[in-house]
Every structure is written in C-alpha cells, then in structure tokens.
GROMACS .gro file of C-alpha atoms in nm:
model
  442
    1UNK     CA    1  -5.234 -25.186   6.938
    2UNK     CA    2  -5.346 -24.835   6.941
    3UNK     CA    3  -5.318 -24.624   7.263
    4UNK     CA    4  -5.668 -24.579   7.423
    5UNK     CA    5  -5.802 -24.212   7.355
    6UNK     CA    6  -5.759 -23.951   7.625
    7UNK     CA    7  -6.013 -23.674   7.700
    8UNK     CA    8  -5.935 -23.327   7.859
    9UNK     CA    9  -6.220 -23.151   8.015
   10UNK     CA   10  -6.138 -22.779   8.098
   11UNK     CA   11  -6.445 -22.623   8.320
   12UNK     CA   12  -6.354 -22.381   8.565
   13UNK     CA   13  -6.638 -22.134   8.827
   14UNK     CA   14  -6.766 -22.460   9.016
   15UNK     CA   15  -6.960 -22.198   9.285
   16UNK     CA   16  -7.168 -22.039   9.093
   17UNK     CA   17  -7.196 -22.205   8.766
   18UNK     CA   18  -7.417 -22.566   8.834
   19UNK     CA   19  -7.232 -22.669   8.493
   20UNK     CA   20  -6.825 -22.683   8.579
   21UNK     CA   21  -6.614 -22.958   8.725
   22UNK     CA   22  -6.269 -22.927   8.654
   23UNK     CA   23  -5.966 -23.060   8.491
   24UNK     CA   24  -6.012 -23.451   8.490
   25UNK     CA   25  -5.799 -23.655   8.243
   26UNK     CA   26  -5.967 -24.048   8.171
   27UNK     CA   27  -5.940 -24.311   7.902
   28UNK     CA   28  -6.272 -24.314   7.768
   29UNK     CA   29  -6.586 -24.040   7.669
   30UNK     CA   30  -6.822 -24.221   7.931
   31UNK     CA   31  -6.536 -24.245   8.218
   32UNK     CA   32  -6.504 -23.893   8.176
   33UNK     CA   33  -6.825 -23.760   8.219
   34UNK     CA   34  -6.867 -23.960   8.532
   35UNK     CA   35  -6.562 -23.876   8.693
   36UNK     CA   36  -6.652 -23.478   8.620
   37UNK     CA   37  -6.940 -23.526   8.805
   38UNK     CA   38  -6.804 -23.737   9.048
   39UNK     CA   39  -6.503 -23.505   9.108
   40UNK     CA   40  -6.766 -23.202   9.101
   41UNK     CA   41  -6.975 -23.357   9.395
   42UNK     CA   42  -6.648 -23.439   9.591
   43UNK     CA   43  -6.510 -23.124   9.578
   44UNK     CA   44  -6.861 -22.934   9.642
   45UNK     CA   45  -6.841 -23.159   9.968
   46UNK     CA   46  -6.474 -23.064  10.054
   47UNK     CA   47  -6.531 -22.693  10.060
   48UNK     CA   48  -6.721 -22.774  10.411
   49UNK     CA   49  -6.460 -22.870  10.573
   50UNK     CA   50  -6.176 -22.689  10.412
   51UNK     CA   51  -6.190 -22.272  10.384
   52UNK     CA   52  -6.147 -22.233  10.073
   53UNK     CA   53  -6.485 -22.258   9.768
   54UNK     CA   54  -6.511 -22.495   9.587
   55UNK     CA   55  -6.393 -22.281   9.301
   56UNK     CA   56  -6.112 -22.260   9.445
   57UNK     CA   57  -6.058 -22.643   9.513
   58UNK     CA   58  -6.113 -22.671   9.104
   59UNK     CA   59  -5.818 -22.408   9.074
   60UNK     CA   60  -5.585 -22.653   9.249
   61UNK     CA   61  -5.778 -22.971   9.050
   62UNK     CA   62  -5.681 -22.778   8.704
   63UNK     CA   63  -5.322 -22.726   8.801
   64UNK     CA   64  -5.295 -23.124   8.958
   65UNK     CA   65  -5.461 -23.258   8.549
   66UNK     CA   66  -5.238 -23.008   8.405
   67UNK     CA   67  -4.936 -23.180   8.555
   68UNK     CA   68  -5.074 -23.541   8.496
   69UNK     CA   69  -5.173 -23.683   8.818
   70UNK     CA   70  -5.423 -23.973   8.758
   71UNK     CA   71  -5.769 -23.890   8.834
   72UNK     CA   72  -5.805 -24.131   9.074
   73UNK     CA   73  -5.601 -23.983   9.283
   74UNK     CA   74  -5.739 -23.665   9.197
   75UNK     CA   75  -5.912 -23.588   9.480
   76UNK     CA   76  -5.660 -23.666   9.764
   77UNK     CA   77  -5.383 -23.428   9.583
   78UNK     CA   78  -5.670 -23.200   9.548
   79UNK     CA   79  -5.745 -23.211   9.954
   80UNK     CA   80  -5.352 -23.222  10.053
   81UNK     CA   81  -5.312 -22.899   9.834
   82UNK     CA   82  -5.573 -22.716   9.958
   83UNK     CA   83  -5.481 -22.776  10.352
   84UNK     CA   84  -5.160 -22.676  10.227
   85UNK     CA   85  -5.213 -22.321  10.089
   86UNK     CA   86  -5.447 -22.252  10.424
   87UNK     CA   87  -5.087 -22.347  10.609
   88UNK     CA   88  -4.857 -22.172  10.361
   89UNK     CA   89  -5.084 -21.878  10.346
   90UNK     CA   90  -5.104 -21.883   9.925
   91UNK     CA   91  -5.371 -21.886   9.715
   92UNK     CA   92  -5.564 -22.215   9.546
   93UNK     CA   93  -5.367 -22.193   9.262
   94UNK     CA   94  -4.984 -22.124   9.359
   95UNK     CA   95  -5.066 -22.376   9.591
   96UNK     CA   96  -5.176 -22.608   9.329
   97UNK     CA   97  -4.898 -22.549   9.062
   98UNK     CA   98  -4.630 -22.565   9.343
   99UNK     CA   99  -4.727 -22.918   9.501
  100UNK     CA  100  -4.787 -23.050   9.109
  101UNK     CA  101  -4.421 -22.902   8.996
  102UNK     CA  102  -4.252 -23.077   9.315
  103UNK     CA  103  -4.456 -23.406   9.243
  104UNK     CA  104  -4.325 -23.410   8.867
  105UNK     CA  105  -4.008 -23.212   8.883
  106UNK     CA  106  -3.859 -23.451   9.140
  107UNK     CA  107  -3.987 -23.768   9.065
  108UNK     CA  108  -4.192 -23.772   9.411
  109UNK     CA  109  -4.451 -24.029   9.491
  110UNK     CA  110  -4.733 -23.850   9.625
  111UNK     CA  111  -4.719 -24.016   9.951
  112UNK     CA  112  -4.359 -23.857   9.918
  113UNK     CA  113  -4.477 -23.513   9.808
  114UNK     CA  114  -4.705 -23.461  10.166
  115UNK     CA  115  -4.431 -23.557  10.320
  116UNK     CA  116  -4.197 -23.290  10.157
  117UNK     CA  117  -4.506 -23.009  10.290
  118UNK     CA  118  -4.486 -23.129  10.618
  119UNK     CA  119  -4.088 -23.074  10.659
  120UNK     CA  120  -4.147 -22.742  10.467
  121UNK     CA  121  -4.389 -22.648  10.682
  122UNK     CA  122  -4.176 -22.819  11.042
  123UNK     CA  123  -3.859 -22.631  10.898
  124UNK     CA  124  -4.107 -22.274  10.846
  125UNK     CA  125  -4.150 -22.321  11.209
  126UNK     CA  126  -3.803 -22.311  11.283
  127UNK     CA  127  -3.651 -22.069  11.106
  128UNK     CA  128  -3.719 -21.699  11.018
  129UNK     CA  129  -3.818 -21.838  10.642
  130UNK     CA  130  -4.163 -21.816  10.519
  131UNK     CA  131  -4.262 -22.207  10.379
  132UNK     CA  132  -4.392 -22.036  10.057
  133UNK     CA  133  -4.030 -21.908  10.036
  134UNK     CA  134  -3.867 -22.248  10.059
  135UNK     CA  135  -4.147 -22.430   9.845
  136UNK     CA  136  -4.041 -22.176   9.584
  137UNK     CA  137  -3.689 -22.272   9.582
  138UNK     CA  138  -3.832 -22.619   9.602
  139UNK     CA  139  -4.030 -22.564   9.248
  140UNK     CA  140  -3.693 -22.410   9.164
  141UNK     CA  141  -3.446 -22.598   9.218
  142UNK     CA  142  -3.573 -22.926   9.344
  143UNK     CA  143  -3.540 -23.149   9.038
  144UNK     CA  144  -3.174 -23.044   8.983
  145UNK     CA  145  -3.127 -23.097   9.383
  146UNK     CA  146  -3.197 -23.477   9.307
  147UNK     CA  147  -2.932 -23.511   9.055
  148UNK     CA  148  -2.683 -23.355   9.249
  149UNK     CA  149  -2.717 -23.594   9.580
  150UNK     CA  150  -2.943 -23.416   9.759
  151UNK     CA  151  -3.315 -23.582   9.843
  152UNK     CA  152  -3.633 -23.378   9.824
  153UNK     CA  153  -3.639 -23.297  10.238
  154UNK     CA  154  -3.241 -23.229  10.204
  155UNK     CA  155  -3.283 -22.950   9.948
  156UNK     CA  156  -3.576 -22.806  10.186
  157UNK     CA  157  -3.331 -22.805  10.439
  158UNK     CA  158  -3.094 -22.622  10.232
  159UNK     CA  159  -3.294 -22.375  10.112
  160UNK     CA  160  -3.500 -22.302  10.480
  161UNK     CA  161  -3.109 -22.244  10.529
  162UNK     CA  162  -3.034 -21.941  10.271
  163UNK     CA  163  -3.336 -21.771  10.292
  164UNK     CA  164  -3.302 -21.743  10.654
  165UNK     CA  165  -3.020 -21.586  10.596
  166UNK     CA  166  -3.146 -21.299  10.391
  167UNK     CA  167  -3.173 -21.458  10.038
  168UNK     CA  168  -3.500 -21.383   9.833
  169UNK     CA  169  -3.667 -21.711   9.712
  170UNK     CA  170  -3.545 -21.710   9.355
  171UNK     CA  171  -3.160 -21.597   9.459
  172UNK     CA  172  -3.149 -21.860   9.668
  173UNK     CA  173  -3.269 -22.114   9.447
  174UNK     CA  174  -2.990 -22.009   9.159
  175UNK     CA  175  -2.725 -21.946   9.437
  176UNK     CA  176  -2.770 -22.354   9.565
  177UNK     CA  177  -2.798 -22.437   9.188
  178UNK     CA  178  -2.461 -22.264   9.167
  179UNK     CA  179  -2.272 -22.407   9.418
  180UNK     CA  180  -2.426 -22.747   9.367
  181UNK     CA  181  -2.311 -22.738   9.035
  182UNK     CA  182  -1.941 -22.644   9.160
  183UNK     CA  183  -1.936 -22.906   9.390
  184UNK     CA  184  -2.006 -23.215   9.169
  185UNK     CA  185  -1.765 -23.080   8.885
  186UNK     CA  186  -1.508 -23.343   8.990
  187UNK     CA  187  -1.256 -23.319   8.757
  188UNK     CA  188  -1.390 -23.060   8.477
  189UNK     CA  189  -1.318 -22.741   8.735
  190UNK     CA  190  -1.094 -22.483   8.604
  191UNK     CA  191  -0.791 -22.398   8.716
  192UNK     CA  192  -0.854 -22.177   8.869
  193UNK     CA  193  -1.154 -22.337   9.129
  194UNK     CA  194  -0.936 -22.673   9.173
  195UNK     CA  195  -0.637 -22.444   9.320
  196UNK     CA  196  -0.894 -22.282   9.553
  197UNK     CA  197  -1.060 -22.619   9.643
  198UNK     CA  198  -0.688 -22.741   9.708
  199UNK     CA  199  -0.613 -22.471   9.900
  200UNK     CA  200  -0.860 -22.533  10.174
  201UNK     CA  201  -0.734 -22.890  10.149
  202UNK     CA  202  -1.050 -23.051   9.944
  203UNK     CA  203  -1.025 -23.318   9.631
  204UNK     CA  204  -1.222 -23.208   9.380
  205UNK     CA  205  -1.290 -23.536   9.265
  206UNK     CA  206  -1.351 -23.697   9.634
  207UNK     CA  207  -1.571 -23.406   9.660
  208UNK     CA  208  -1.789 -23.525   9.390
  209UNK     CA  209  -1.774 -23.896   9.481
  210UNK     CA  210  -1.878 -23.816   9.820
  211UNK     CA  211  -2.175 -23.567   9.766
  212UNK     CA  212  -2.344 -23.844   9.613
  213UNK     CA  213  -2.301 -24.079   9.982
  214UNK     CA  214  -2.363 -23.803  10.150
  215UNK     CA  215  -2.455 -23.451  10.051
  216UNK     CA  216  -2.558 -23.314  10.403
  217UNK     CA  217  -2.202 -23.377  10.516
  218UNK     CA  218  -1.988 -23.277  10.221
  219UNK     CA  219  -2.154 -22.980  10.199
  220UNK     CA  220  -2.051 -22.890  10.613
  221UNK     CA  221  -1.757 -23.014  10.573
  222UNK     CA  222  -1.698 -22.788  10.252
  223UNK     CA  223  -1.830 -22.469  10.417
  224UNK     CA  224  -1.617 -22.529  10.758
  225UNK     CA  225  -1.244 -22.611  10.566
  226UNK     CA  226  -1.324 -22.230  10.403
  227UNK     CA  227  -1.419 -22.132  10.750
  228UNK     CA  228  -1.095 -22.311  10.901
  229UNK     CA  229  -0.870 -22.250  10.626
  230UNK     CA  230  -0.939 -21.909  10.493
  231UNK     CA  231  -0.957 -21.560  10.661
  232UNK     CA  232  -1.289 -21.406  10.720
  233UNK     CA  233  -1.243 -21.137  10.490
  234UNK     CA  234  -1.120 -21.348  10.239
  235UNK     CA  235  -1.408 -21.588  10.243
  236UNK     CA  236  -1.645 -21.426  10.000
  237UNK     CA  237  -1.317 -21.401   9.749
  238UNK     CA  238  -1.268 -21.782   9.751
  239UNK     CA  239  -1.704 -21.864   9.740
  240UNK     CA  240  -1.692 -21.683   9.418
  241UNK     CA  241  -1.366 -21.824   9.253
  242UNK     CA  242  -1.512 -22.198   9.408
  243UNK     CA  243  -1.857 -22.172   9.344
  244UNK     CA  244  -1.962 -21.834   9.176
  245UNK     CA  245  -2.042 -21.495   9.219
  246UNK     CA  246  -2.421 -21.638   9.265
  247UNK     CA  247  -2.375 -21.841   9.511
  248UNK     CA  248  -2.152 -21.618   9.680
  249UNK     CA  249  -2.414 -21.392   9.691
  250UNK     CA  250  -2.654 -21.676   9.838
  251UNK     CA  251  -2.442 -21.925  10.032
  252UNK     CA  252  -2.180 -21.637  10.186
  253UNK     CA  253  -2.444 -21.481  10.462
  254UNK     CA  254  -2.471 -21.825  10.566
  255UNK     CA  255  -2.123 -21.894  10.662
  256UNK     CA  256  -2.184 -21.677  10.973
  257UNK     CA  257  -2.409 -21.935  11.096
  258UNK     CA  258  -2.374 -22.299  10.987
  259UNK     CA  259  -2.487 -22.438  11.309
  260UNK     CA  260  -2.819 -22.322  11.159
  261UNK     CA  261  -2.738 -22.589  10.849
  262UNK     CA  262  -2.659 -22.859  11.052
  263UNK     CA  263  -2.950 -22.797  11.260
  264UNK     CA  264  -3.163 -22.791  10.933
  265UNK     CA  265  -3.048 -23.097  10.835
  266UNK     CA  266  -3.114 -23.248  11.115
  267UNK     CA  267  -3.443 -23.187  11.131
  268UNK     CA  268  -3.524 -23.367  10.850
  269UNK     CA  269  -3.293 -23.700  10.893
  270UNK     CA  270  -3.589 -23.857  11.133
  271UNK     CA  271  -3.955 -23.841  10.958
  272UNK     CA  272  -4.096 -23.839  11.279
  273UNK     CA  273  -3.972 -23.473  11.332
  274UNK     CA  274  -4.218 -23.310  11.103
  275UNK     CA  275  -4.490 -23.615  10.989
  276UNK     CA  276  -4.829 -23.420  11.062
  277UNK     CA  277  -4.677 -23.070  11.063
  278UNK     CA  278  -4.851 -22.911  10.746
  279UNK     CA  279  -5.181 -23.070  10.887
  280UNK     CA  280  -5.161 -22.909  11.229
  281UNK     CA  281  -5.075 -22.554  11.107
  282UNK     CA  282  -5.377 -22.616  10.879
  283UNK     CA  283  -5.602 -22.723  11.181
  284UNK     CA  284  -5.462 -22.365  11.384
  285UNK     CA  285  -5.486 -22.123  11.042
  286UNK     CA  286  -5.837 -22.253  11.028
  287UNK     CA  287  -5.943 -22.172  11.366
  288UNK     CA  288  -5.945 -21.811  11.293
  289UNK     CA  289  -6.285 -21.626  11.274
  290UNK     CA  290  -6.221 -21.548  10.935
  291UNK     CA  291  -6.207 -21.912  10.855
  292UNK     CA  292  -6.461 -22.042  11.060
  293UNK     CA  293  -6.699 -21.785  10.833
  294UNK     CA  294  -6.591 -21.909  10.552
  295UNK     CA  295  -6.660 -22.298  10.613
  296UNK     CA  296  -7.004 -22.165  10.706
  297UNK     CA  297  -7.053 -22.004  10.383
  298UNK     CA  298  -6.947 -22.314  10.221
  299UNK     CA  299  -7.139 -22.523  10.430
  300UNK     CA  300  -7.489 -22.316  10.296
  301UNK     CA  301  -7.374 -22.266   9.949
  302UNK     CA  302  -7.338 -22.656   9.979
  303UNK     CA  303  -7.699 -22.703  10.106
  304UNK     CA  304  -7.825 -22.451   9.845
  305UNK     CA  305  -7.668 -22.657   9.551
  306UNK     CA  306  -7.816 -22.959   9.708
  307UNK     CA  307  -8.143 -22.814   9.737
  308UNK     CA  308  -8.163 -22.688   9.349
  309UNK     CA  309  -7.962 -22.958   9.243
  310UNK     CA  310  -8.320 -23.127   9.111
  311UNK     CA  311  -8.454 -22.803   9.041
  312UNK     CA  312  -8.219 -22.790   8.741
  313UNK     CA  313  -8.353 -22.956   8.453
  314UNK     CA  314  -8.711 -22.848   8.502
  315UNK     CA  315  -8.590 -22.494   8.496
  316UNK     CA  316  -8.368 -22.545   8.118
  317UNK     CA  317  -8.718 -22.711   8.032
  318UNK     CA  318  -8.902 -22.403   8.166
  319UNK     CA  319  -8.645 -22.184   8.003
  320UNK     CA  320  -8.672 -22.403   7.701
  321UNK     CA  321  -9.021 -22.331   7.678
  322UNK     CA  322  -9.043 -21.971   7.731
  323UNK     CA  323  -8.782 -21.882   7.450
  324UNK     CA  324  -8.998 -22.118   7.225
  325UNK     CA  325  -9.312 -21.926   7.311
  326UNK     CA  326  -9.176 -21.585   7.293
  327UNK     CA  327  -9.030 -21.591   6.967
  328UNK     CA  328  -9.393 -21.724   6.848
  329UNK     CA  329  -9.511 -21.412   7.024
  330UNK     CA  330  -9.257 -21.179   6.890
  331UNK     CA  331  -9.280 -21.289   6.532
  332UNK     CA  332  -9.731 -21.254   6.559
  333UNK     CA  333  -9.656 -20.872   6.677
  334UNK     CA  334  -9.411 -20.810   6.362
  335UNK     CA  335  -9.768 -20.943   6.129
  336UNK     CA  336 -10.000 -20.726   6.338
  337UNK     CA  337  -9.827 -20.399   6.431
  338UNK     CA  338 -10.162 -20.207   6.312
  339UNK     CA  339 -10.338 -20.402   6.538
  340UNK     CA  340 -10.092 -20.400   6.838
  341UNK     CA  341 -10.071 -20.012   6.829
  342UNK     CA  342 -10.427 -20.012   6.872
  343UNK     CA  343 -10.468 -20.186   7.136
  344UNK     CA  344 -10.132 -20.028   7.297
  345UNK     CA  345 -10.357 -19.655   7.263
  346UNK     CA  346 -10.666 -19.718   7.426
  347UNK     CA  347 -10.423 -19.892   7.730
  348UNK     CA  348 -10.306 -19.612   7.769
  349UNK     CA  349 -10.617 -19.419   7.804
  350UNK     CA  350 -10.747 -19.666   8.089
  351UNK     CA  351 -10.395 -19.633   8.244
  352UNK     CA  352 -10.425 -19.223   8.238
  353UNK     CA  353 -10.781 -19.275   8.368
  354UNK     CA  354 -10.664 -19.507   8.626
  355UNK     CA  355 -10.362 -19.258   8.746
  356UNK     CA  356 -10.563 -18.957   8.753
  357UNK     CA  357 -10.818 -19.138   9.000
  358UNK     CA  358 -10.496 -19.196   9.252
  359UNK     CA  359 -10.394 -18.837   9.198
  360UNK     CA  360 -10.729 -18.688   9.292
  361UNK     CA  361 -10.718 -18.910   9.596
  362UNK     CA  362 -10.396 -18.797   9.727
  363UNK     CA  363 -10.527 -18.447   9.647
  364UNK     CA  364 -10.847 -18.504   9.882
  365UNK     CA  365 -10.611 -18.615  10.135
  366UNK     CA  366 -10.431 -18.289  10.193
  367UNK     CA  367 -10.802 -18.114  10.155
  368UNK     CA  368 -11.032 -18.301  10.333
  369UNK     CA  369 -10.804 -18.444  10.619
  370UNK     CA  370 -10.770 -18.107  10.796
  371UNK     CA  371 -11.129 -18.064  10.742
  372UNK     CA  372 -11.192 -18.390  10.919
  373UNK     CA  373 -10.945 -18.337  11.173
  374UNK     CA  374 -11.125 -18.057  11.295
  375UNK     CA  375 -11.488 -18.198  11.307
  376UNK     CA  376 -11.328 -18.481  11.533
  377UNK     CA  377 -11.234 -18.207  11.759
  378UNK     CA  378 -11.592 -18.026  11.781
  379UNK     CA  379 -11.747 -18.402  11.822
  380UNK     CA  380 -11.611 -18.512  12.166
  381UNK     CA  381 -11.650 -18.877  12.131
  382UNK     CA  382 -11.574 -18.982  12.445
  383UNK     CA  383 -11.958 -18.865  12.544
  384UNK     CA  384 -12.132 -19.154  12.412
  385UNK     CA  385 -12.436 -18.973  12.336
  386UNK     CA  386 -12.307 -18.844  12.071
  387UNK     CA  387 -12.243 -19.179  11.803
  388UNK     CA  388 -12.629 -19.049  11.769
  389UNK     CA  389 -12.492 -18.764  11.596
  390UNK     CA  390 -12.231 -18.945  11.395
  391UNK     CA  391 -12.442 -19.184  11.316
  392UNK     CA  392 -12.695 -18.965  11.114
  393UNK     CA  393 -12.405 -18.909  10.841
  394UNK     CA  394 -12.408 -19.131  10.495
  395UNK     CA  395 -12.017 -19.184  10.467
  396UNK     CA  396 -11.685 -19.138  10.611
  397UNK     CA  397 -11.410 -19.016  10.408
  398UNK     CA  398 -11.112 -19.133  10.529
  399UNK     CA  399 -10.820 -19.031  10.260
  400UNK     CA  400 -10.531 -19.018  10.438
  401UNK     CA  401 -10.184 -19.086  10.338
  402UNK     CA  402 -10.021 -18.968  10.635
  403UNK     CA  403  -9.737 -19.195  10.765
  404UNK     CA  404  -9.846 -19.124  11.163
  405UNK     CA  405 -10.219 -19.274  11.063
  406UNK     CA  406 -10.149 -19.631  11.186
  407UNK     CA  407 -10.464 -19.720  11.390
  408UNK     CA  408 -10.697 -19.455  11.316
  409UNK     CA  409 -10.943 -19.410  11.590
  410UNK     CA  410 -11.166 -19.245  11.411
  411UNK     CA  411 -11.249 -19.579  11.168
  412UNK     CA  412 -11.314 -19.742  11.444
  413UNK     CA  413 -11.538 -19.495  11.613
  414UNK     CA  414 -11.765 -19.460  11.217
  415UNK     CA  415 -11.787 -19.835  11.293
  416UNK     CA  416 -11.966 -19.764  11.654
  417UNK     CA  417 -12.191 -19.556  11.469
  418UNK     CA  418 -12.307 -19.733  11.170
  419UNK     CA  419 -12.110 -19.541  10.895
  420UNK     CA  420 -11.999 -19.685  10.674
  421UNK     CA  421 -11.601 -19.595  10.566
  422UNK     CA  422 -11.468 -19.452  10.226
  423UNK     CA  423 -11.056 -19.512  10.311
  424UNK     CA  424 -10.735 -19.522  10.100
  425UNK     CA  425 -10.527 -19.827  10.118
  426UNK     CA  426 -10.306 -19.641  10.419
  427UNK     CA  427 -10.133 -19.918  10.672
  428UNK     CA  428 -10.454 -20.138  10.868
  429UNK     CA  429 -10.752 -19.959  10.637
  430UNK     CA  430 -10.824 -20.312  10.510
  431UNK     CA  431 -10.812 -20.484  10.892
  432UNK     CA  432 -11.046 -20.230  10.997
  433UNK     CA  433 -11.264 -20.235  10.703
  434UNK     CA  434 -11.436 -20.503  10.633
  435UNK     CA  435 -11.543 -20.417  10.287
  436UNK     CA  436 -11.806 -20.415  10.168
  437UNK     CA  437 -12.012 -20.443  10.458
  438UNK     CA  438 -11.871 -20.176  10.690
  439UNK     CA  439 -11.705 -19.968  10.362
  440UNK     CA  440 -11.468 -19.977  10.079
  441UNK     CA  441 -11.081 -19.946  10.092
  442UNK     CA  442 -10.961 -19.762   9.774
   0.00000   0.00000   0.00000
C-alpha cells in the first residue's frame, strides 16, 4: 500500500501579510489548507496573550514542522515555546529550534520536553548560569547524555553545573561529552587512563556498569576519589590523562565546588522542585511595561485583522477590477495620442487661467488689506450711527490670508450693514458667509 502523500506549506510574515500561516505538515491537499488556516487563526489569537507577534509565533511554528512534530500538536509546542523564550530571554526562533532539537535529539515526549524547560529554568534560578546557556549544552549534548546514563533533567543538572563554573555554553557541552565518553570506556581505555583510574582506586569496567544504574552518583563519586586521592595541584594532570584535555578544561573549575553538583542533582531527583517554573518566570518577564505594550499592540493588530478579515476578498475583486479597467484605458491612449495631447493642452490653459486667478488674489491681499485696515480705523464702529455709512458701499473685499484673521470682526460688522462680502477661503469665511445671500467666499 502506498504511503499517503505529505504536503509542506512554507509561509512566513503572518502580521502583516493576511496570506501566511506557517509550517504545517498533513496527509492530504484539503487537510492542509484547513489546518493553515486553522493554525493561522490560533496563533493570531495567541499573540494576545503572549508578547511576542504573531510573526513571531510562526517563527517558532516553522522550526516545530521543520523538526516533525505532528500538527496536531502544533499549537501547544508552539505556545510552550513561545512562554519559553519570554523566560529564557531569546528570540522566537532560537527558542523554537532549541525546544524542537531537545524534543528529537533526545527522544523526549513533549509532555517530557516542558518538563526539561521548567528544571532549566528552576536550575537558572539557582545558579549563576543563564538557562539559554544550559539549553545550549542541552541542544548540544543532550542526545549523547542519554546514551551515556544520564536522563534529560540529569544532563541539565550537569551542565547548570560547568557553566556556573566559568565554562562558555559550547565548552561545556564538548568538555561533559568528553568526560562522559571516558567514563563509559570500560575496558577499551588506554593504558595509560586505566593506570590513572586505578590509581584513585576506580574499576574501569565497574565504572561503566554503574554509570548506567546510576550516573548522578558515579560521577560524585568519580570527582571526590581524585579529590581524596590526588593532590590539588596534581588534579588537573590526572582530568586530562582520565578524561581529556577538554574536559579538563570544563569539568576541572568544578572540582573546587562539587557540593554545587550534588546540589544540582538534587534539584532535579523530585519533579515537584521545578514543575511550573518556566511558566512563572514567564508570568514575571511579562509583567514588565515593555511587555504589557506589546500584548496591547497585539491585542489591536488582532482586532484590526478581525475587522478586515471580510474586507478581503471584495478588495482582490476591487483590485481585480481596476487593473482590468486600466489596461483598457492605457491601451485606448496608445490609439489616440493625437487626440489625448489635445485635450492635455487646452487643460492646461484652464489650469494656468485657474492659478493666475489665486495669484492675483493673494496679491490683493497684501494691497488692499492695509488699505482696509485703515478705513476700519477712520470708521469707529462702535457709534452705531455709523452702519448708515457702511451701509451705502456695494461690496466688501475681504482678501485676507493672514494667519491672525480667525473671526474677523469686520465680516460681521458688513453683515450689520447690508454689504454684502467678497472673502477668500481664510479659516470661518464660509461660517460667516452665507453665500450667496450675504456674499461669496472665493
């Protein structure tokens, strides 16, 4: 029977394009396209609750299809990663391609992969390691971890270890590969590493039976027989003839404090220690004002999609329609350029015409407004008697462009009179004018 088909849809820009999803891997053409929209709408929705957009969100979607987690489960991953690079303080996408490598890498359920977060993010707390740090070592070094007897919370505990100790991310993560690898030789060591096991009083091949029982343990009881056995200044000699110079360069600052270790590994023996750990430094990071803004700007970019969510289709319609119409347009103007160029000239004429009439306006307005300015002076208004006087004129010209003229009085007094007003289109003319009965507004 042939395998059913599967469909990859790669669409990234979910804010501002109404057209993108995101990576969503189904069985069948239909299931697809209704997932993508499904998925498109959930994670439009998430973005108001989570700060971080929704393009964002389809970062982290892209890097969980990528990997091959289902797409019904899609969304969940999607949430868990998102709360978890507000917590680890990374962006969408490391965020994304670190949760999806420790889900694959190690075999992790992804009940089992929150789970690892949280005790990153609980071990973070207690120790002077950054969680992005340790979930690097994690992506590192986790799957090889597994093999060697350690679980997924054990190698977290490890690594929150040797990076508290002064160890960059990625030396830590080949140091612990190192000495891992050294301790589950057995009976393949050289020479040379099987005298220096036996000379701190360790079996080789116990050692390697027993890390598998119980890695936490060996590995203390390992570090304290060099600790017991071997002079301090002698101890980084012996890490690098038992393990290698790269773990001695990882595992040695550690030796000064494996309380730390044990303590490290004790934190993550009981679940209960660090369930809900990633979730509450999520709920504090997103407290901040900086957050809080951007869950509001989610929140109305949200509403805004909703809103011209229907407008969609009648706009490609619209848009449809205009191309359609122009290109009918443009192609009648390549037949009758004669005729176009015509019409284009005498335009322009009425245009000129048009723009000489507002030039000589402006023009009257710097002549005739001083002229104006001083009959209102010799005309003292406030003796009614004389509106007779005012009255006996044909027309007010009012051209004034001045940006002080907001209410001019002097509108209001022609109106008192009878005289009709001749005004340019300056602030409340048109209010005061009620053309063209009292005048005309130009």
């Amino acid at each position: 029977m042939d395998k059913p088909k599967r469909y990859v849809y790669v669409i990234t820009g979910l804010q501002e394009d109404p057209d993108c999803g995101c990576w969503i891997a189904c069985n069948d053409e239909r299931g697809c396209f209704s997932t993508l929209e499904k998925a498109q709408a959930e994670l439009e929705k998430m973005s108001t609750r989570i700060p971080m957009s929704a393009d964002g969100l389809a970062q982290i979607a892209a890097a969980a299809g990528q990997s091959g987690i289902a797409a019904k489960d899609l969304t969940s991953f999607t949430e868990q990663t998102a709360k978890m690079a507000v917590a680890f303080d990374v962006t969408a996408e490391e965020a994304g391609t670190m949760m999806a490598k420790w889900q694959s890498g190690m075999g992790l359920s992804l009940d089992q992969t929150y789970k690892l977060a949280d005790a990153t993010n609980y071990l973070s707390n207690n120790n002077a390691a950054q969680a992005k740090q340790i979930g690097d070592v994690l992506q590192r070094y986790g799957a090889l971890g597994k093999v060697a007897g350690l679980t997924e919370t054990q190698t977290a505990a490890f690594a929150a270890s040797v990076v508290a100790s002064g160890a960059e991310s990625e030396v830590a993560a080949t140091g612990i590969k190192a000495f891992m690898r050294a301790m589950g030789k057995g009976g393949s060591m050289s020479e040379a590493q099987a005298a220096a096991f036996g000379n701190v009083g360790l079996d080789p091949k116990m050692l390697q039976k027993n890390l598998q029982k119980d890695a936490p343990a060996t590995i203390i009881k390992t570090l304290e027989a060099i600790q017991r056995e071997i002079p301090k200044e002698q101890w980084n000699q012996y890490l690098s003839v038992m393990f290698g110079e790269e773990a001695a360069v990882a595992v040695g600052p550690m030796m000064q404090n494996l309380d730390g270790l044990k303590k490290n590994f004790n934190m993550v023996a009981t679940e209960a220690n660090y369930s809900g750990s990633m979730l509450q430094e999520f709920e504090s990071r997103s407290a901040t004002t900086s957050n809080a803004l951007t869950l509001a700007k989610n929140a109305a970019l949200y509403a805004a999609r909703a809103i011209g969510a229907p407008l969609l289709e009648p706009m490609r319609t619209a848009a449809a329609s205009f191309v359609e119409n122009a290109m009918v347009v443009g192609q009648w103007i390549q037949k009758n350029q004669s005729l176009v160029m015509s019409v284009l000239k005498v335009a322009g004429t009425v245009v000129g015409l048009v723009a000489g009439f507002h030039v000589l306006r402006i023009a009257l307005a710097f002549v005739v407004s001083p002229i104006l300015s001083l009959y209102k002076g010799f005309l003292n208004l406030k003796d009614e008697s004389n509106y007779s006087v005012l009255s006996e004129y044909d027309t007010m010209l009012f051209p004034t462009m001045h940006p002080t003229d907001g209410f001019p009085g002097v509108i209001a007094d022609a109106g008192i009179a009878g005289v009709p007003v001749i005004a340019s289109n300056w602030n409340y003319a048109e209010e005061l004018i009620a053309a063209p009965k009292c005048g005309w507004v130009i």
